[in-house]
Short mmCIF file of C-alpha atoms in Angstrom, two decimals:
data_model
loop_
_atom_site.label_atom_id
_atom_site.label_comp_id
_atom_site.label_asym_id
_atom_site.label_seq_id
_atom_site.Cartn_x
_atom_site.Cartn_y
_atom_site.Cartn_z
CA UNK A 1 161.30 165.23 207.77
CA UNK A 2 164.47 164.11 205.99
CA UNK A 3 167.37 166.59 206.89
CA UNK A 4 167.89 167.06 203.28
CA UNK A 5 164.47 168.38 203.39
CA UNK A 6 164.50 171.08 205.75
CA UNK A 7 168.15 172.31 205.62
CA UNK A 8 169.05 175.70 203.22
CA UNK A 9 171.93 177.90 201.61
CA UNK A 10 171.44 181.56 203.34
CA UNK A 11 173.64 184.46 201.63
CA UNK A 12 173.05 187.84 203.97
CA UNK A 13 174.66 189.82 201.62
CA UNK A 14 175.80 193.73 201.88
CA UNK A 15 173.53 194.51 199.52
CA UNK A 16 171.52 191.73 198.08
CA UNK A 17 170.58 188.35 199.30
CA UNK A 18 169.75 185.09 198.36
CA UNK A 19 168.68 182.05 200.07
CA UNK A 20 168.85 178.31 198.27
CA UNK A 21 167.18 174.49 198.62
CA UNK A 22 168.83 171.75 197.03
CA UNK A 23 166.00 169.24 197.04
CA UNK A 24 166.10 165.90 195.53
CA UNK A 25 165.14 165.01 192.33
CA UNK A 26 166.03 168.43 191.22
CA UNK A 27 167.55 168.58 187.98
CA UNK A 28 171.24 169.19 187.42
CA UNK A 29 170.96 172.13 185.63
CA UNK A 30 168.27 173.74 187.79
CA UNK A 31 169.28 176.49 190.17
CA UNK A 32 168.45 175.86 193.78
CA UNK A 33 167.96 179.85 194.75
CA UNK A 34 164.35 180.64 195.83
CA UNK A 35 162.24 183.81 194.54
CA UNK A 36 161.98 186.17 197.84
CA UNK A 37 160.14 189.37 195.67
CA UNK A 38 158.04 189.23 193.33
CA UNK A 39 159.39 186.02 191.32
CA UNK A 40 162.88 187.47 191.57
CA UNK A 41 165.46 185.83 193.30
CA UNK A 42 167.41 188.14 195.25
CA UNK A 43 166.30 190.24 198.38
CA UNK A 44 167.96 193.77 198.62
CA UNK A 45 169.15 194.08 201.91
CA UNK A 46 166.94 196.95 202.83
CA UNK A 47 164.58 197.80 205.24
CA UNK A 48 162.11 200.80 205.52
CA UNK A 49 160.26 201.73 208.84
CA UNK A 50 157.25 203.63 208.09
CA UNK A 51 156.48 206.61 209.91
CA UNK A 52 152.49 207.01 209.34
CA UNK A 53 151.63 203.38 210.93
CA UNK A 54 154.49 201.77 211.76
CA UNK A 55 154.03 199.11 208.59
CA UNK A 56 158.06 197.94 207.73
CA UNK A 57 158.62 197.29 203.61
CA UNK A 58 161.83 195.40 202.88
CA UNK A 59 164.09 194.63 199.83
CA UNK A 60 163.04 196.39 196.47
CA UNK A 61 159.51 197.98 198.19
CA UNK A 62 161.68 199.34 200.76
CA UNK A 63 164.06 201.44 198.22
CA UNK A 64 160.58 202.34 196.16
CA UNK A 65 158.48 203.44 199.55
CA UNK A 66 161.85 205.57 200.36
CA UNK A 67 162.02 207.61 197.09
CA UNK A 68 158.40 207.67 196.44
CA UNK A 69 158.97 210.38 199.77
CA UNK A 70 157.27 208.22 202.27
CA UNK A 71 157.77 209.18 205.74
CA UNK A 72 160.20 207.07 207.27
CA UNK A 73 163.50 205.73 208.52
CA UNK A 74 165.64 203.62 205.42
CA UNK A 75 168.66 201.03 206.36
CA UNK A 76 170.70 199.41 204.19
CA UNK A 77 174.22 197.55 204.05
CA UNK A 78 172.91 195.67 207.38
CA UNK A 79 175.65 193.13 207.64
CA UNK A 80 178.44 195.98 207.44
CA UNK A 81 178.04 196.33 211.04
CA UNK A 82 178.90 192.66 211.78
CA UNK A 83 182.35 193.14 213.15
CA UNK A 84 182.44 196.81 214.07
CA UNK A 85 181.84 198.13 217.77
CA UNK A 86 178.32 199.38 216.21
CA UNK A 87 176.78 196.26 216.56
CA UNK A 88 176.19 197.09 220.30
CA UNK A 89 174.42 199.69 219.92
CA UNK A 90 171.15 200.58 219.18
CA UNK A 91 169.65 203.21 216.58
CA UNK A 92 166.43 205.33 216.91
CA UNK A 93 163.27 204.01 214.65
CA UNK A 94 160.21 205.83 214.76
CA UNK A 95 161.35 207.25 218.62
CA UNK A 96 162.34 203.86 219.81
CA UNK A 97 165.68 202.43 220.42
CA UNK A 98 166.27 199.14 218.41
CA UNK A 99 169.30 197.35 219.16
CA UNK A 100 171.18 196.75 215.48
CA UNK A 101 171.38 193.19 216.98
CA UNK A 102 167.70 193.21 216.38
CA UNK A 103 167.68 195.30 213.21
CA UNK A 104 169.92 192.20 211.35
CA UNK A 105 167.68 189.41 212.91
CA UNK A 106 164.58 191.09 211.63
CA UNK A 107 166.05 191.43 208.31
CA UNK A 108 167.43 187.88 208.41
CA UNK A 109 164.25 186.52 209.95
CA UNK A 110 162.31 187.82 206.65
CA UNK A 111 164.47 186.83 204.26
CA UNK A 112 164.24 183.44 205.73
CA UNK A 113 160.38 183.30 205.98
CA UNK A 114 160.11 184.36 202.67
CA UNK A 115 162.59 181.15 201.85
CA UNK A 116 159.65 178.71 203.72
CA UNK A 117 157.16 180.19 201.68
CA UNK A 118 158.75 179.91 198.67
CA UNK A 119 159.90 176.56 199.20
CA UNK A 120 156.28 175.46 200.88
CA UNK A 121 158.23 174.12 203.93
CA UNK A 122 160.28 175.09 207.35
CA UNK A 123 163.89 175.52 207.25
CA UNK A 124 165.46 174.48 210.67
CA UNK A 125 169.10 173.53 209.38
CA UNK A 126 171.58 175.90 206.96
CA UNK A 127 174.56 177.18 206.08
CA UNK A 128 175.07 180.70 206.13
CA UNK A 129 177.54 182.16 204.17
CA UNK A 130 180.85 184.63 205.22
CA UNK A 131 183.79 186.50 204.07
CA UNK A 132 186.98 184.67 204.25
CA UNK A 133 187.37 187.90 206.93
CA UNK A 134 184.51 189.97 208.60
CA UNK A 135 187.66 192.19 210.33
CA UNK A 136 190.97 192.41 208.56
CA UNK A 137 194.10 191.24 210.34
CA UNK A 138 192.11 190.46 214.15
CA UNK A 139 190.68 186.98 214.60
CA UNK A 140 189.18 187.62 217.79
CA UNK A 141 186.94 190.30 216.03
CA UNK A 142 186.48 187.97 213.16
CA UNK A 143 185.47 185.36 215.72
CA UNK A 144 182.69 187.43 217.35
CA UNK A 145 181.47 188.55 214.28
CA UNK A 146 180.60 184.97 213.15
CA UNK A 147 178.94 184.31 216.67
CA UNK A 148 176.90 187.69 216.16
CA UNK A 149 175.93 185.99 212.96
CA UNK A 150 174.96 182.95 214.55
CA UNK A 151 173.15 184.39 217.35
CA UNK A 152 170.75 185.95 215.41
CA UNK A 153 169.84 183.48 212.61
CA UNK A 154 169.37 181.24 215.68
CA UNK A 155 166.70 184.13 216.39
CA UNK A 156 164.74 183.25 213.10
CA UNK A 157 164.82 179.56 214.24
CA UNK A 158 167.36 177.83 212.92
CA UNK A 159 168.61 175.01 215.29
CA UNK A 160 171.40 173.72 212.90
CA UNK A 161 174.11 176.23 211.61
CA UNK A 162 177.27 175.48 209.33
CA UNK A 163 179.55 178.56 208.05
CA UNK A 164 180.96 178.11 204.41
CA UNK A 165 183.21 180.78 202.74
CA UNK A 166 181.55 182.66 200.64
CA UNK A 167 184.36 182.34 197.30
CA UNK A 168 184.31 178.69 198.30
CA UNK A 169 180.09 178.26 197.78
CA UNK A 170 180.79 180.20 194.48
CA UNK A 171 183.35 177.20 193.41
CA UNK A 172 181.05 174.85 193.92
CA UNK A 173 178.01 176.71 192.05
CA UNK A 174 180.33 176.49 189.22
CA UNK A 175 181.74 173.13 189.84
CA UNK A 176 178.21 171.78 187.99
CA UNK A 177 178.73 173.52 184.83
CA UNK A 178 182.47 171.64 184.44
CA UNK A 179 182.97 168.44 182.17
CA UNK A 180 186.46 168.41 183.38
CA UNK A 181 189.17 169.21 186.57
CA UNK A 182 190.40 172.85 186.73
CA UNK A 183 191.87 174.73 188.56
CA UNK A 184 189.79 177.89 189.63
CA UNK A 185 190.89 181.30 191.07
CA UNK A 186 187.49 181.97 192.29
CA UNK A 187 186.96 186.27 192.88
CA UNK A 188 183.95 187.34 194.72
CA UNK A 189 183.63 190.94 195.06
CA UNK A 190 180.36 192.14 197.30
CA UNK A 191 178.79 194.97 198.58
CA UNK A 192 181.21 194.68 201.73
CA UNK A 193 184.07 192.15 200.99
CA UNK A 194 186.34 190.86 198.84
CA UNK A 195 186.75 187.38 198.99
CA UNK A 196 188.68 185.09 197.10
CA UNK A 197 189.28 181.22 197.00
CA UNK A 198 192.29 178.80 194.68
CA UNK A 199 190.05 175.70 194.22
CA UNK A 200 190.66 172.30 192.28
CA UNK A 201 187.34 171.25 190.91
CA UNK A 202 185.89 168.62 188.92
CA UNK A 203 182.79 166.75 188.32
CA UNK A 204 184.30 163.19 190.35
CA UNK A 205 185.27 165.80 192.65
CA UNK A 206 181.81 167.39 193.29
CA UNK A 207 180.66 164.34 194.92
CA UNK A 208 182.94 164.23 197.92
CA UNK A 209 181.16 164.94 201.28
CA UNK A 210 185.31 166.82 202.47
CA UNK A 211 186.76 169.15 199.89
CA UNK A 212 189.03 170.73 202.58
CA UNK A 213 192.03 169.11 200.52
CA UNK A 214 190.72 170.76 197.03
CA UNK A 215 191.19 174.19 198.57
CA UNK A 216 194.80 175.81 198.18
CA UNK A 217 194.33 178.99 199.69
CA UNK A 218 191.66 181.21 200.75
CA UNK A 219 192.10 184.99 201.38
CA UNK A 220 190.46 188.46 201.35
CA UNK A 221 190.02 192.09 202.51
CA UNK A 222 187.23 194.17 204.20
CA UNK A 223 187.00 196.06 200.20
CA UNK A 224 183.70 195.85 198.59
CA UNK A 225 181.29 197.87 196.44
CA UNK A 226 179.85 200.26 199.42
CA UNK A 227 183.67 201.55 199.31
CA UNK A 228 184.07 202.02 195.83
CA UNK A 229 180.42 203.95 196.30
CA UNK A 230 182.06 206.09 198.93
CA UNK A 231 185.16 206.69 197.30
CA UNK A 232 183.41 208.06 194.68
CA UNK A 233 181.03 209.95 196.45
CA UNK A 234 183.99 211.91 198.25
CA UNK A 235 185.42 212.86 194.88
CA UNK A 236 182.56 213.57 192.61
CA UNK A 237 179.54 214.93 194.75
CA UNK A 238 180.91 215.93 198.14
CA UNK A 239 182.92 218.73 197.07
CA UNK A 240 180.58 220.06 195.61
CA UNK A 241 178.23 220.29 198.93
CA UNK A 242 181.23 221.42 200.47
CA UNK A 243 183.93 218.88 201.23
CA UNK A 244 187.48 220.42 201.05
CA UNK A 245 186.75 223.59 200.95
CA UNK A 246 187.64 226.70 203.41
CA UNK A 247 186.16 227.74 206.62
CA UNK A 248 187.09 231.45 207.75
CA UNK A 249 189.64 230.76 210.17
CA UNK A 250 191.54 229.09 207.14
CA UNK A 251 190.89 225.59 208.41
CA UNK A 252 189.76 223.37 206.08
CA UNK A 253 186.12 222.18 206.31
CA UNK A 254 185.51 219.18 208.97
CA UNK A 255 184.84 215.89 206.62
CA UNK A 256 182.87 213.52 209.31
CA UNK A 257 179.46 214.86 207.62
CA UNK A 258 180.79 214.13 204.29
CA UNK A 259 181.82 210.51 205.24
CA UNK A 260 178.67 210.03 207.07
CA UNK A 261 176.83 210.29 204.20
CA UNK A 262 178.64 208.33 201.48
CA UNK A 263 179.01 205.46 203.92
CA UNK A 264 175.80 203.09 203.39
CA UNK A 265 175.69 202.18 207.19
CA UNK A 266 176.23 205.37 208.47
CA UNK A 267 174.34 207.88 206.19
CA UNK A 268 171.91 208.52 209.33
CA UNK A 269 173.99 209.29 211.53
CA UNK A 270 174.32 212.77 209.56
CA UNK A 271 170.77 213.25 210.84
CA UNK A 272 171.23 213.27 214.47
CA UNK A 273 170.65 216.30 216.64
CA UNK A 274 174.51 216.41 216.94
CA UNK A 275 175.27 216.34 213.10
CA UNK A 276 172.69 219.25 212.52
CA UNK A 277 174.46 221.41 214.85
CA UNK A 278 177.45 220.64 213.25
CA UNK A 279 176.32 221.45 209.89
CA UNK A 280 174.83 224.73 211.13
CA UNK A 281 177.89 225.70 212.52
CA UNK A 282 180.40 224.62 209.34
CA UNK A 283 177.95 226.68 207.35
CA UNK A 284 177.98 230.29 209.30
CA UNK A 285 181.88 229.67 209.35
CA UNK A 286 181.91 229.00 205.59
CA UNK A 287 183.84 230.80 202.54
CA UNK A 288 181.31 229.26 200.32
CA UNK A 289 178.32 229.22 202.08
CA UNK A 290 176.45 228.10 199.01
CA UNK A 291 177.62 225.00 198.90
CA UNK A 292 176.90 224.47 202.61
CA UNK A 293 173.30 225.36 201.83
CA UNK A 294 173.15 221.94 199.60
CA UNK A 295 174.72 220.26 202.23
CA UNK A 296 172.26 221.63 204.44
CA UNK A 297 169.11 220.58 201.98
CA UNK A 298 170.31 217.13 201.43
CA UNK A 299 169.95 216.60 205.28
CA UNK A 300 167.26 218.59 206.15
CA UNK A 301 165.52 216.47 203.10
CA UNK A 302 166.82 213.22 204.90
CA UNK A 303 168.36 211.91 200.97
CA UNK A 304 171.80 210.83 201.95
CA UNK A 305 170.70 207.45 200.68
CA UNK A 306 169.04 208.94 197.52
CA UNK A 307 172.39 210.66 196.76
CA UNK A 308 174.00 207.44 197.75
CA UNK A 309 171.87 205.32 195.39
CA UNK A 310 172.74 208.21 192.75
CA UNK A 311 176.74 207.26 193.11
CA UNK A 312 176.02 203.83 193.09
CA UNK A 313 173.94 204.01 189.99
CA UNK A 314 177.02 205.90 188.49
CA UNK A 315 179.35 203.44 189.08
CA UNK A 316 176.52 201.04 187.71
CA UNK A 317 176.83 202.42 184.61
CA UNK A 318 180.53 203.40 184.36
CA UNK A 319 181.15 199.45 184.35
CA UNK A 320 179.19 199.53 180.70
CA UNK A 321 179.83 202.89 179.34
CA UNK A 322 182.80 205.48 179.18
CA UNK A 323 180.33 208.25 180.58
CA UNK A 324 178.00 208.87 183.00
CA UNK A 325 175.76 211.46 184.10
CA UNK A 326 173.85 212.24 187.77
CA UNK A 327 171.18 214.60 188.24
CA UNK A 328 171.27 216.12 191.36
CA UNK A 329 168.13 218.47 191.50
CA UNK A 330 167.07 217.35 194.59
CA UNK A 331 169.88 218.96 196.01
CA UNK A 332 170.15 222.06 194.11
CA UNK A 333 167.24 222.39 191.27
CA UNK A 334 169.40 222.06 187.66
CA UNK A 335 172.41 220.74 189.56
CA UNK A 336 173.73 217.55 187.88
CA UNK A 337 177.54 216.07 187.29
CA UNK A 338 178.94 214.34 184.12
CA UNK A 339 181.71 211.18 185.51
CA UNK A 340 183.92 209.85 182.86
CA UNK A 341 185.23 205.74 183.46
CA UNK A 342 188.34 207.58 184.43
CA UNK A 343 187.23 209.65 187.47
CA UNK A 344 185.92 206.52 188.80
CA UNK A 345 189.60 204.98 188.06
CA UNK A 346 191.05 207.61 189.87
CA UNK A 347 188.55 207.30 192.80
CA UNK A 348 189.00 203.59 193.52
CA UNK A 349 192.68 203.00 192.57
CA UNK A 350 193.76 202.89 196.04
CA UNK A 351 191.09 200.10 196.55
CA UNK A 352 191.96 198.41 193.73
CA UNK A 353 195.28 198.01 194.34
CA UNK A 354 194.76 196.67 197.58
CA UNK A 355 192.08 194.13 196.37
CA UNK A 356 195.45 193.40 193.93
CA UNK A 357 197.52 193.27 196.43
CA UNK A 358 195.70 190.49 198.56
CA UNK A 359 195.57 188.14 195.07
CA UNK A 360 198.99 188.58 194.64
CA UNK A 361 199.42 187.24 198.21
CA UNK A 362 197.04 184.50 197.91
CA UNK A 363 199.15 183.37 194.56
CA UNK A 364 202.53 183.36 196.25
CA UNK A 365 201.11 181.49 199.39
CA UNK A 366 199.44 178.77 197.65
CA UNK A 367 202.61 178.42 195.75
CA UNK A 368 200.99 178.58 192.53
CA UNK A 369 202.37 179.84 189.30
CA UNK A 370 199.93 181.80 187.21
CA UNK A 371 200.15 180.09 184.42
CA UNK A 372 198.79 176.76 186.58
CA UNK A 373 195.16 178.74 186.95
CA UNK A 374 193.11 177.31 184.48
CA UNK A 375 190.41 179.53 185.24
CA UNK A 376 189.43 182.84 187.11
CA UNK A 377 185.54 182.34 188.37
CA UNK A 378 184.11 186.08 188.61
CA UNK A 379 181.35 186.41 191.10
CA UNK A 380 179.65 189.42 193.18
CA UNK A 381 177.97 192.79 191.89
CA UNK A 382 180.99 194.76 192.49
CA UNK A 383 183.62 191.93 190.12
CA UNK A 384 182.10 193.82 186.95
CA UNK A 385 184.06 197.03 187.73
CA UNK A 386 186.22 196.76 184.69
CA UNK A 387 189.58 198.24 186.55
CA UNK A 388 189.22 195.49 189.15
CA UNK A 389 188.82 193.10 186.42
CA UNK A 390 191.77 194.50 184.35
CA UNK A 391 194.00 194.13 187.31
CA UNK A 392 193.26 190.60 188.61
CA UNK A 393 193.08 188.98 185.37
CA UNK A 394 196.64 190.75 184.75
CA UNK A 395 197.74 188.05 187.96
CA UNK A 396 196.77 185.48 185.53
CA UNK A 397 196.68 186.48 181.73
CA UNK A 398 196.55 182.36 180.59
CA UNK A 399 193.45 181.50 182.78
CA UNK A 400 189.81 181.92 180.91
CA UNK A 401 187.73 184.38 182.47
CA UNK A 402 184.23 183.34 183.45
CA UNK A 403 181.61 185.59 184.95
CA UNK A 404 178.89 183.65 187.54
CA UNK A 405 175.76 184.81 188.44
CA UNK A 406 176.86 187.90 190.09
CA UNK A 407 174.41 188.48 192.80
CA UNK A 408 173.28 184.17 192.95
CA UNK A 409 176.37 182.13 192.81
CA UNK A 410 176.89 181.82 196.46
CA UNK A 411 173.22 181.19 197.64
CA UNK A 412 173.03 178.39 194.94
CA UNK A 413 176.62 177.10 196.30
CA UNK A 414 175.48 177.33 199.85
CA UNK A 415 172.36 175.14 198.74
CA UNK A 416 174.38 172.88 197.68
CA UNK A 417 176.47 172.86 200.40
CA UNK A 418 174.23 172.39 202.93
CA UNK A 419 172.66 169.51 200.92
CA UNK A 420 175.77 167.94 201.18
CA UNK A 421 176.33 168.90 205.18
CA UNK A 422 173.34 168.06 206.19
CA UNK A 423 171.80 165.47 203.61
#
């Protein structure tokens, strides 16, 4: 089989992925990403493990299977752990131990069998796609995060692996829609990362095998949409279950529940025998002891991650409109909170301005003026957060801004790439 033939674009997102062929004979305007549900072509990285007989959902019929109140153990935001000292460890599924190694290669492993089928053929060769930085300011970690990454595509049996940047595969999914050479600020904001790329494209360009010398500078920072979730799920629903507020001593409540559960990766850790405890004892040594009893329903109902999808679906909408309303009966029956655009301002600002921070950088690195940027690329669920756009685009107020496919840019730019690696 020609390599061309059997070599893919894989994009393990945070939260959704997307996997890509680049076949010949395809047409130039045709996109390259493969359906993986239902005719749709991204995968939600999700996974449900089925309590009843043992059956394990993934993507979109994971999320449904979860809050149709199956019995069961959801995951989400797999790839978060690449990097962190978690990755080592195992989690409890259905009263087994499962290494997270395992948990990501199972994921993986499905979202590249679903590829073959779609594609009626094996994939042996790709290239997988990464943040600019899996661990902020420590290559080593960065380094053994990639390897992780390796190791267990390997697993799903891939004998051939390249690594693109993930902003970079975004420039060249948009490098096919260009007539002429620009010069692109490419921002792709994720579920886990912000990543972001200063790229000279062009159609004559496009068909060189090395583009190292087209990129000027790539940076990011460990800042993606699972943060701005929990940011706003510390200010807008955790106080009101019980975060900040006074134990009887005078102390102020202990917060690790709270950021247990309005961190994706981490939300079951606020099940564990250890957590319960916890929350028992924070709630006989509370002021308010009513809003420990919500605290106390949400975990005893295991729906961290149907609050969390609550936040999210928030945010969601405070991208589009100025207000924004969650009902939170499954909490407390009739319990529901009203966000305005601004509360979620105020919630992510500090994120924000770092994401800022790190263009800023970027710009005064490469050397580039911002009025030399032809063009800022927006890619990545989390780029439609209007405060992040505000304050990018402020770094460049000439270029023209031009939003990708959010959630398919970088599978159809890893397709491509590997084409070109391995064709």
């Amino acid at each position: 089989m020609s390599a061309a033939l059997d070599a893919c674009g894989i994009d393990f997102g945070t939260s959704n992925s997307t996997a890509g062929w680049s076949r010949p004979g395809q047409g130039a305007g045709a996109s390259p990403l493969l359906p993986l549900e239902d005719g749709k072509l991204t995968l939600p990285s999700v996974i449900f493990f089925h309590a009843e007989d043992a059956h394990v959902s993934y993507g979109r019929a994971a999320l449904a299977d979860y809050l149709a109140g199956h019995e069961g153990r959801l995951m989400r935001s797999l790839k978060s752990l690449l990097g962190t000292s978690m990755i080592d460890e195992h989690t409890e599924v259905m009263g087994r131990a499962l290494p997270f190694r395992d948990l990501l290669a199972q994921f993986v492993g499905e979202l590249k069998r679903r590829a073959e089928r779609a594609a009626g053929r094996q994939f042996t060769r790709a290239v997988l796609g990464r943040p600019v930085f899996f661990v902020d300011d420590d290559a080593q970690a960065d380094q053994r995060a990639e390897r992780t990454l390796e190791e267990i595509a390997r697993k799903s049996g891939l004998k051939d692996i390249a690594f693109q940047y993930e902003p970079i595969a975004a420039a060249f999914a948009y490098e096919v829609q260009i007539a002429r050479e620009e010069l692109v600020l490419v921002v792709d904001i994720g579920g886990g990362t912000s990543d972001f790329t200063l790229i000279r494209l062009s159609p004559a360009r496009a068909r060189l095998a090395e583009r190292k010398d087209d990129i000027l500078a790539s940076s990011g920072v460990h800042i993606g949409g699972t943060d701005l979730d929990r940011a706003l799920n510390l200010v807008s629903v955790m106080p009101l279950l019980g975060l900040g507020s006074a134990l009887k001593s005078g102390l102020e409540m202990p917060s690790a529940p709270y950021f247990n559960l309005a961190t994706w990766h981490t939300i079951n850790m606020a099940y564990s025998k250890r957590a319960l405890s916890q929350i028992s004892d924070m709630h006989r040594q509370a002021c308010d002891r009513p809003k420990l009893e919500k605290l106390q329903n949400l975990v005893k109902d295991r729906a961290g991650h149907w609050l969390a999808l609550q936040v999210e679906g928030a945010k969601i909408a405070l991208s589009d409109a100025p207000s924004a309303t969650m009902e939170l009966g499954r909490i407390a029956q009739g319990d529901s909170v009203t966000l305005q655009r601004q509360d979620l301002n105020q919630a992510i600002d500090t994120l924000v301005t770092s994401v800022q921070q790190t263009v800023a950088r970027l710009l005064r690195d490469a050397c580039v003026a911002a009025a030399g940027i032809d063009t800022v690329f927006f890619t990545g669920g989390s780029s439609s957060v209007p405060l992040l756009r505000q304050r990018i685009l402020a770094l460049a107020p000439a270029a023209r801004c031009v939003e990708g496919d959010l959630f398919g840019s970088i599978g159809a730019g890893l397709a491509l790439d590997a084409r070109r690696k391995f064709g």
